[in-house]
Amino acid sequence: VTVIDIRRLKSNVSGLTFLQDDATELRQVEANSIASLSSLHAAEHFGLGRYSDPIDPQACFNFMLALQRVLSPRGRLYFSVPVGRERVEFNAHRVFAPLTVLNSFPLLELVSFSFVGDDGRLCEDVDPMAVPASDLACGLFEFTKPDHSLSSAEDVSLVNVGRAREL
């Protein structure tokens, strides 16, 4: 298991390696090189300056593009963030609408979506567009990268530019 963080980590856990990198771009990770990738409640903090990262409103979206760039074809991405009424909670985190997350991974296919609602109940393998109005639910998206997806960093950058114009 490799942990990537902007902050330095000292650990002696067997089987755990550490890579200090800015995950908004994952510059030290090759494209199409990771078969199984998990980002569990990290993206909502990117670009808010709370963890020694610079203030950047696009950082979380750049991170999502970096994740799909490094994911290998047929690889799996497990991505969890707060979902509900979309907003930024000052000095804490973002909350994403499920559609925002889906649109932020244009090269990936959704395999499954589950969430824990405001009421604390787990709803498994549901349509992300059918999530009831929520204030702060927990969404878990499982994506895969098809074999035919764009593979170069340049192609992902072009998609990013196109997405910025759509927004």
JSON list of C-alpha atoms in Angstrom, two decimals:
[
{"chain": "A", "resi": 1, "resn": "VAL", "atom": "CA", "xyz": [0.00, 0.00, 0.00]},
{"chain": "A", "resi": 2, "resn": "THR", "atom": "CA", "xyz": [1.32, 3.42, -0.92]},
{"chain": "A", "resi": 3, "resn": "VAL", "atom": "CA", "xyz": [0.07, 6.53, 0.87]},
{"chain": "A", "resi": 4, "resn": "ILE", "atom": "CA", "xyz": [0.41, 9.87, -0.91]},
{"chain": "A", "resi": 5, "resn": "ASP", "atom": "CA", "xyz": [0.23, 13.10, 1.08]},
{"chain": "A", "resi": 6, "resn": "ILE", "atom": "CA", "xyz": [1.42, 16.67, 0.74]},
{"chain": "A", "resi": 7, "resn": "ARG", "atom": "CA", "xyz": [2.69, 16.46, 4.31]},
{"chain": "A", "resi": 8, "resn": "ARG", "atom": "CA", "xyz": [5.70, 14.37, 5.32]},
{"chain": "A", "resi": 9, "resn": "LEU", "atom": "CA", "xyz": [4.80, 11.06, 6.97]},
{"chain": "A", "resi": 10, "resn": "LYS", "atom": "CA", "xyz": [7.09, 8.95, 9.12]},
{"chain": "A", "resi": 11, "resn": "SER", "atom": "CA", "xyz": [5.85, 5.39, 9.50]},
{"chain": "A", "resi": 12, "resn": "ASN", "atom": "CA", "xyz": [7.34, 1.99, 10.21]},
{"chain": "A", "resi": 13, "resn": "VAL", "atom": "CA", "xyz": [4.27, -0.04, 9.25]},
{"chain": "A", "resi": 14, "resn": "SER", "atom": "CA", "xyz": [5.23, -3.15, 7.32]},
{"chain": "A", "resi": 15, "resn": "GLY", "atom": "CA", "xyz": [3.92, -3.12, 3.75]},
{"chain": "A", "resi": 16, "resn": "LEU", "atom": "CA", "xyz": [3.21, 0.63, 3.80]},
{"chain": "A", "resi": 17, "resn": "THR", "atom": "CA", "xyz": [5.22, 3.02, 1.67]},
{"chain": "A", "resi": 18, "resn": "PHE", "atom": "CA", "xyz": [4.93, 6.79, 1.57]},
{"chain": "A", "resi": 19, "resn": "LEU", "atom": "CA", "xyz": [5.19, 9.22, -1.32]},
{"chain": "A", "resi": 20, "resn": "GLN", "atom": "CA", "xyz": [5.24, 12.92, -0.54]},
{"chain": "A", "resi": 21, "resn": "ASP", "atom": "CA", "xyz": [3.53, 14.63, -3.46]},
{"chain": "A", "resi": 22, "resn": "ASP", "atom": "CA", "xyz": [0.91, 17.23, -4.24]},
{"chain": "A", "resi": 23, "resn": "ALA", "atom": "CA", "xyz": [-2.01, 14.97, -5.15]},
{"chain": "A", "resi": 24, "resn": "THR", "atom": "CA", "xyz": [-3.74, 17.68, -7.16]},
{"chain": "A", "resi": 25, "resn": "GLU", "atom": "CA", "xyz": [-1.43, 16.64, -10.00]},
{"chain": "A", "resi": 26, "resn": "LEU", "atom": "CA", "xyz": [0.24, 13.39, -8.84]},
{"chain": "A", "resi": 27, "resn": "ARG", "atom": "CA", "xyz": [3.36, 14.34, -10.81]},
{"chain": "A", "resi": 28, "resn": "GLN", "atom": "CA", "xyz": [5.39, 11.43, -9.44]},
{"chain": "A", "resi": 29, "resn": "VAL", "atom": "CA", "xyz": [2.87, 8.79, -10.56]},
{"chain": "A", "resi": 30, "resn": "GLU", "atom": "CA", "xyz": [2.86, 7.44, -14.12]},
{"chain": "A", "resi": 31, "resn": "ALA", "atom": "CA", "xyz": [-0.29, 7.55, -16.23]},
{"chain": "A", "resi": 32, "resn": "ASN", "atom": "CA", "xyz": [-2.27, 4.29, -16.32]},
{"chain": "A", "resi": 33, "resn": "SER", "atom": "CA", "xyz": [-0.11, 2.73, -13.58]},
{"chain": "A", "resi": 34, "resn": "ILE", "atom": "CA", "xyz": [-2.45, 1.99, -10.66]},
{"chain": "A", "resi": 35, "resn": "ALA", "atom": "CA", "xyz": [-4.92, -0.91, -10.77]},
{"chain": "A", "resi": 36, "resn": "SER", "atom": "CA", "xyz": [-6.72, -0.12, -7.50]},
{"chain": "A", "resi": 37, "resn": "LEU", "atom": "CA", "xyz": [-6.95, 3.39, -6.14]},
{"chain": "A", "resi": 38, "resn": "SER", "atom": "CA", "xyz": [-8.81, 4.68, -3.09]},
{"chain": "A", "resi": 39, "resn": "SER", "atom": "CA", "xyz": [-9.52, 8.27, -2.17]},
{"chain": "A", "resi": 40, "resn": "LEU", "atom": "CA", "xyz": [-11.66, 8.21, 0.92]},
{"chain": "A", "resi": 41, "resn": "HIS", "atom": "CA", "xyz": [-12.67, 11.61, 2.25]},
{"chain": "A", "resi": 42, "resn": "ALA", "atom": "CA", "xyz": [-9.69, 13.53, 0.96]},
{"chain": "A", "resi": 43, "resn": "ALA", "atom": "CA", "xyz": [-10.85, 15.45, -2.13]},
{"chain": "A", "resi": 44, "resn": "GLU", "atom": "CA", "xyz": [-13.25, 17.64, -0.17]},
{"chain": "A", "resi": 45, "resn": "HIS", "atom": "CA", "xyz": [-10.28, 19.22, 1.64]},
{"chain": "A", "resi": 46, "resn": "PHE", "atom": "CA", "xyz": [-8.14, 20.05, -1.42]},
{"chain": "A", "resi": 47, "resn": "GLY", "atom": "CA", "xyz": [-7.46, 23.69, -2.15]},
{"chain": "A", "resi": 48, "resn": "LEU", "atom": "CA", "xyz": [-8.87, 25.06, 1.09]},
{"chain": "A", "resi": 49, "resn": "GLY", "atom": "CA", "xyz": [-5.49, 25.71, 2.72]},
{"chain": "A", "resi": 50, "resn": "ARG", "atom": "CA", "xyz": [-6.20, 23.77, 5.88]},
{"chain": "A", "resi": 51, "resn": "TYR", "atom": "CA", "xyz": [-3.48, 21.14, 5.40]},
{"chain": "A", "resi": 52, "resn": "SER", "atom": "CA", "xyz": [-0.62, 23.35, 4.18]},
{"chain": "A", "resi": 53, "resn": "ASP", "atom": "CA", "xyz": [-1.91, 23.27, 0.61]},
{"chain": "A", "resi": 54, "resn": "PRO", "atom": "CA", "xyz": [-2.41, 26.53, -1.30]},
{"chain": "A", "resi": 55, "resn": "ILE", "atom": "CA", "xyz": [-5.86, 28.08, -1.67]},
{"chain": "A", "resi": 56, "resn": "ASP", "atom": "CA", "xyz": [-7.15, 26.92, -5.06]},
{"chain": "A", "resi": 57, "resn": "PRO", "atom": "CA", "xyz": [-10.87, 26.56, -5.86]},
{"chain": "A", "resi": 58, "resn": "GLN", "atom": "CA", "xyz": [-10.03, 24.10, -8.70]},
{"chain": "A", "resi": 59, "resn": "ALA", "atom": "CA", "xyz": [-7.70, 21.86, -6.67]},
{"chain": "A", "resi": 60, "resn": "CYS", "atom": "CA", "xyz": [-10.28, 19.16, -5.93]},
{"chain": "A", "resi": 61, "resn": "PHE", "atom": "CA", "xyz": [-11.22, 18.97, -9.62]},
{"chain": "A", "resi": 62, "resn": "ASN", "atom": "CA", "xyz": [-7.58, 18.83, -10.71]},
{"chain": "A", "resi": 63, "resn": "PHE", "atom": "CA", "xyz": [-7.14, 16.00, -8.21]},
{"chain": "A", "resi": 64, "resn": "MET", "atom": "CA", "xyz": [-10.05, 14.09, -9.76]},
{"chain": "A", "resi": 65, "resn": "LEU", "atom": "CA", "xyz": [-8.48, 14.46, -13.20]},
{"chain": "A", "resi": 66, "resn": "ALA", "atom": "CA", "xyz": [-5.13, 13.27, -11.80]},
{"chain": "A", "resi": 67, "resn": "LEU", "atom": "CA", "xyz": [-6.83, 10.20, -10.30]},
{"chain": "A", "resi": 68, "resn": "GLN", "atom": "CA", "xyz": [-8.32, 9.18, -13.62]},
{"chain": "A", "resi": 69, "resn": "ARG", "atom": "CA", "xyz": [-4.97, 9.82, -15.36]},
{"chain": "A", "resi": 70, "resn": "VAL", "atom": "CA", "xyz": [-3.03, 7.43, -13.09]},
{"chain": "A", "resi": 71, "resn": "LEU", "atom": "CA", "xyz": [-5.73, 4.74, -12.96]},
{"chain": "A", "resi": 72, "resn": "SER", "atom": "CA", "xyz": [-4.88, 1.83, -15.25]},
{"chain": "A", "resi": 73, "resn": "PRO", "atom": "CA", "xyz": [-7.31, 0.57, -17.89]},
{"chain": "A", "resi": 74, "resn": "ARG", "atom": "CA", "xyz": [-9.78, -1.81, -16.20]},
{"chain": "A", "resi": 75, "resn": "GLY", "atom": "CA", "xyz": [-8.57, -0.39, -12.87]},
{"chain": "A", "resi": 76, "resn": "ARG", "atom": "CA", "xyz": [-10.92, 0.51, -10.05]},
{"chain": "A", "resi": 77, "resn": "LEU", "atom": "CA", "xyz": [-11.25, 3.84, -8.28]},
{"chain": "A", "resi": 78, "resn": "TYR", "atom": "CA", "xyz": [-13.05, 3.97, -4.92]},
{"chain": "A", "resi": 79, "resn": "PHE", "atom": "CA", "xyz": [-13.91, 7.60, -4.29]},
{"chain": "A", "resi": 80, "resn": "SER", "atom": "CA", "xyz": [-15.75, 8.83, -1.22]},
{"chain": "A", "resi": 81, "resn": "VAL", "atom": "CA", "xyz": [-16.77, 12.41, -0.43]},
{"chain": "A", "resi": 82, "resn": "PRO", "atom": "CA", "xyz": [-19.57, 14.23, 1.39]},
{"chain": "A", "resi": 83, "resn": "VAL", "atom": "CA", "xyz": [-22.60, 14.57, -0.90]},
{"chain": "A", "resi": 84, "resn": "GLY", "atom": "CA", "xyz": [-25.66, 16.74, -0.59]},
{"chain": "A", "resi": 85, "resn": "ARG", "atom": "CA", "xyz": [-26.42, 20.43, -0.97]},
{"chain": "A", "resi": 86, "resn": "GLU", "atom": "CA", "xyz": [-23.29, 21.58, -2.81]},
{"chain": "A", "resi": 87, "resn": "ARG", "atom": "CA", "xyz": [-21.19, 24.10, -0.90]},
{"chain": "A", "resi": 88, "resn": "VAL", "atom": "CA", "xyz": [-17.85, 24.91, 0.73]},
{"chain": "A", "resi": 89, "resn": "GLU", "atom": "CA", "xyz": [-17.80, 24.88, 4.52]},
{"chain": "A", "resi": 90, "resn": "PHE", "atom": "CA", "xyz": [-15.21, 27.50, 5.46]},
{"chain": "A", "resi": 91, "resn": "ASN", "atom": "CA", "xyz": [-11.92, 26.02, 6.72]},
{"chain": "A", "resi": 92, "resn": "ALA", "atom": "CA", "xyz": [-13.38, 22.53, 6.75]},
{"chain": "A", "resi": 93, "resn": "HIS", "atom": "CA", "xyz": [-14.50, 20.79, 3.55]},
{"chain": "A", "resi": 94, "resn": "ARG", "atom": "CA", "xyz": [-16.65, 20.82, 0.44]},
{"chain": "A", "resi": 95, "resn": "VAL", "atom": "CA", "xyz": [-19.90, 18.99, -0.07]},
{"chain": "A", "resi": 96, "resn": "PHE", "atom": "CA", "xyz": [-20.49, 17.79, -3.63]},
{"chain": "A", "resi": 97, "resn": "ALA", "atom": "CA", "xyz": [-23.66, 17.13, -5.57]},
{"chain": "A", "resi": 98, "resn": "PRO", "atom": "CA", "xyz": [-23.43, 13.57, -6.95]},
{"chain": "A", "resi": 99, "resn": "LEU", "atom": "CA", "xyz": [-23.67, 14.94, -10.50]},
{"chain": "A", "resi": 100, "resn": "THR", "atom": "CA", "xyz": [-20.61, 17.13, -9.90]},
{"chain": "A", "resi": 101, "resn": "VAL", "atom": "CA", "xyz": [-18.58, 14.04, -8.98]},
{"chain": "A", "resi": 102, "resn": "LEU", "atom": "CA", "xyz": [-19.82, 12.11, -12.00]},
{"chain": "A", "resi": 103, "resn": "ASN", "atom": "CA", "xyz": [-19.00, 15.00, -14.32]},
{"chain": "A", "resi": 104, "resn": "SER", "atom": "CA", "xyz": [-15.54, 15.34, -12.81]},
{"chain": "A", "resi": 105, "resn": "PHE", "atom": "CA", "xyz": [-14.48, 11.89, -14.06]},
{"chain": "A", "resi": 106, "resn": "PRO", "atom": "CA", "xyz": [-15.30, 12.13, -17.78]},
{"chain": "A", "resi": 107, "resn": "LEU", "atom": "CA", "xyz": [-13.03, 9.22, -18.76]},
{"chain": "A", "resi": 108, "resn": "LEU", "atom": "CA", "xyz": [-14.35, 6.76, -16.18]},
{"chain": "A", "resi": 109, "resn": "GLU", "atom": "CA", "xyz": [-17.47, 4.63, -15.98]},
{"chain": "A", "resi": 110, "resn": "LEU", "atom": "CA", "xyz": [-19.55, 4.36, -12.81]},
{"chain": "A", "resi": 111, "resn": "VAL", "atom": "CA", "xyz": [-19.68, 0.77, -11.54]},
{"chain": "A", "resi": 112, "resn": "SER", "atom": "CA", "xyz": [-21.68, 1.38, -8.37]},
{"chain": "A", "resi": 113, "resn": "PHE", "atom": "CA", "xyz": [-22.77, 4.08, -5.97]},
{"chain": "A", "resi": 114, "resn": "SER", "atom": "CA", "xyz": [-23.76, 3.77, -2.32]},
{"chain": "A", "resi": 115, "resn": "PHE", "atom": "CA", "xyz": [-24.33, 6.36, 0.36]},
{"chain": "A", "resi": 116, "resn": "VAL", "atom": "CA", "xyz": [-25.03, 6.86, 4.02]},
{"chain": "A", "resi": 117, "resn": "GLY", "atom": "CA", "xyz": [-27.86, 9.38, 4.29]},
{"chain": "A", "resi": 118, "resn": "ASP", "atom": "CA", "xyz": [-28.41, 12.14, 6.78]},
{"chain": "A", "resi": 119, "resn": "ASP", "atom": "CA", "xyz": [-30.48, 9.62, 8.75]},
{"chain": "A", "resi": 120, "resn": "GLY", "atom": "CA", "xyz": [-27.46, 7.30, 9.15]},
{"chain": "A", "resi": 121, "resn": "ARG", "atom": "CA", "xyz": [-28.86, 4.52, 6.95]},
{"chain": "A", "resi": 122, "resn": "LEU", "atom": "CA", "xyz": [-26.72, 2.81, 4.32]},
{"chain": "A", "resi": 123, "resn": "CYS", "atom": "CA", "xyz": [-28.25, 2.65, 0.82]},
{"chain": "A", "resi": 124, "resn": "GLU", "atom": "CA", "xyz": [-26.27, 0.30, -1.40]},
{"chain": "A", "resi": 125, "resn": "ASP", "atom": "CA", "xyz": [-25.93, 0.21, -5.18]},
{"chain": "A", "resi": 126, "resn": "VAL", "atom": "CA", "xyz": [-28.38, 3.00, -5.99]},
{"chain": "A", "resi": 127, "resn": "ASP", "atom": "CA", "xyz": [-28.67, 5.58, -8.76]},
{"chain": "A", "resi": 128, "resn": "PRO", "atom": "CA", "xyz": [-26.62, 8.61, -7.62]},
{"chain": "A", "resi": 129, "resn": "MET", "atom": "CA", "xyz": [-29.21, 10.88, -9.21]},
{"chain": "A", "resi": 130, "resn": "ALA", "atom": "CA", "xyz": [-31.89, 9.39, -6.93]},
{"chain": "A", "resi": 131, "resn": "VAL", "atom": "CA", "xyz": [-30.21, 10.45, -3.68]},
{"chain": "A", "resi": 132, "resn": "PRO", "atom": "CA", "xyz": [-32.80, 12.26, -1.58]},
{"chain": "A", "resi": 133, "resn": "ALA", "atom": "CA", "xyz": [-32.14, 15.88, -0.67]},
{"chain": "A", "resi": 134, "resn": "SER", "atom": "CA", "xyz": [-29.33, 15.73, 1.87]},
{"chain": "A", "resi": 135, "resn": "ASP", "atom": "CA", "xyz": [-27.33, 18.15, 3.92]},
{"chain": "A", "resi": 136, "resn": "LEU", "atom": "CA", "xyz": [-24.28, 15.99, 4.59]},
{"chain": "A", "resi": 137, "resn": "ALA", "atom": "CA", "xyz": [-24.53, 12.42, 3.31]},
{"chain": "A", "resi": 138, "resn": "CYS", "atom": "CA", "xyz": [-21.51, 10.21, 2.65]},
{"chain": "A", "resi": 139, "resn": "GLY", "atom": "CA", "xyz": [-21.21, 9.06, -0.98]},
{"chain": "A", "resi": 140, "resn": "LEU", "atom": "CA", "xyz": [-19.06, 6.18, -2.19]},
{"chain": "A", "resi": 141, "resn": "PHE", "atom": "CA", "xyz": [-18.48, 5.97, -5.92]},
{"chain": "A", "resi": 142, "resn": "GLU", "atom": "CA", "xyz": [-16.85, 2.98, -7.59]},
{"chain": "A", "resi": 143, "resn": "PHE", "atom": "CA", "xyz": [-15.46, 3.75, -11.04]},
{"chain": "A", "resi": 144, "resn": "THR", "atom": "CA", "xyz": [-13.54, 1.80, -13.66]},
{"chain": "A", "resi": 145, "resn": "LYS", "atom": "CA", "xyz": [-11.42, 3.01, -16.56]},
{"chain": "A", "resi": 146, "resn": "PRO", "atom": "CA", "xyz": [-12.41, 1.44, -19.87]},
{"chain": "A", "resi": 147, "resn": "ASP", "atom": "CA", "xyz": [-9.65, 0.11, -22.14]},
{"chain": "A", "resi": 148, "resn": "HIS", "atom": "CA", "xyz": [-10.54, 2.61, -24.85]},
{"chain": "A", "resi": 149, "resn": "SER", "atom": "CA", "xyz": [-10.25, 5.71, -22.63]},
{"chain": "A", "resi": 150, "resn": "LEU", "atom": "CA", "xyz": [-7.79, 8.50, -23.36]},
{"chain": "A", "resi": 151, "resn": "SER", "atom": "CA", "xyz": [-4.46, 7.67, -21.81]},
{"chain": "A", "resi": 152, "resn": "SER", "atom": "CA", "xyz": [-2.02, 10.54, -22.05]},
{"chain": "A", "resi": 153, "resn": "ALA", "atom": "CA", "xyz": [-1.73, 13.46, -19.66]},
{"chain": "A", "resi": 154, "resn": "GLU", "atom": "CA", "xyz": [-2.13, 15.77, -22.64]},
{"chain": "A", "resi": 155, "resn": "ASP", "atom": "CA", "xyz": [-5.50, 14.21, -23.50]},
{"chain": "A", "resi": 156, "resn": "VAL", "atom": "CA", "xyz": [-6.67, 14.58, -19.89]},
{"chain": "A", "resi": 157, "resn": "SER", "atom": "CA", "xyz": [-5.60, 18.24, -19.94]},
{"chain": "A", "resi": 158, "resn": "LEU", "atom": "CA", "xyz": [-7.67, 18.78, -23.07]},
{"chain": "A", "resi": 159, "resn": "VAL", "atom": "CA", "xyz": [-10.68, 17.24, -21.34]},
{"chain": "A", "resi": 160, "resn": "ASN", "atom": "CA", "xyz": [-10.05, 19.52, -18.34]},
{"chain": "A", "resi": 161, "resn": "VAL", "atom": "CA", "xyz": [-10.03, 22.61, -20.57]},
{"chain": "A", "resi": 162, "resn": "GLY", "atom": "CA", "xyz": [-13.26, 21.46, -22.20]},
{"chain": "A", "resi": 163, "resn": "ARG", "atom": "CA", "xyz": [-14.90, 20.90, -18.81]},
{"chain": "A", "resi": 164, "resn": "ALA", "atom": "CA", "xyz": [-13.85, 24.36, -17.62]},
{"chain": "A", "resi": 165, "resn": "ARG", "atom": "CA", "xyz": [-15.57, 25.92, -20.62]},
{"chain": "A", "resi": 166, "resn": "GLU", "atom": "CA", "xyz": [-18.76, 23.92, -19.95]},
{"chain": "A", "resi": 167, "resn": "LEU", "atom": "CA", "xyz": [-18.88, 25.08, -16.36]}
]
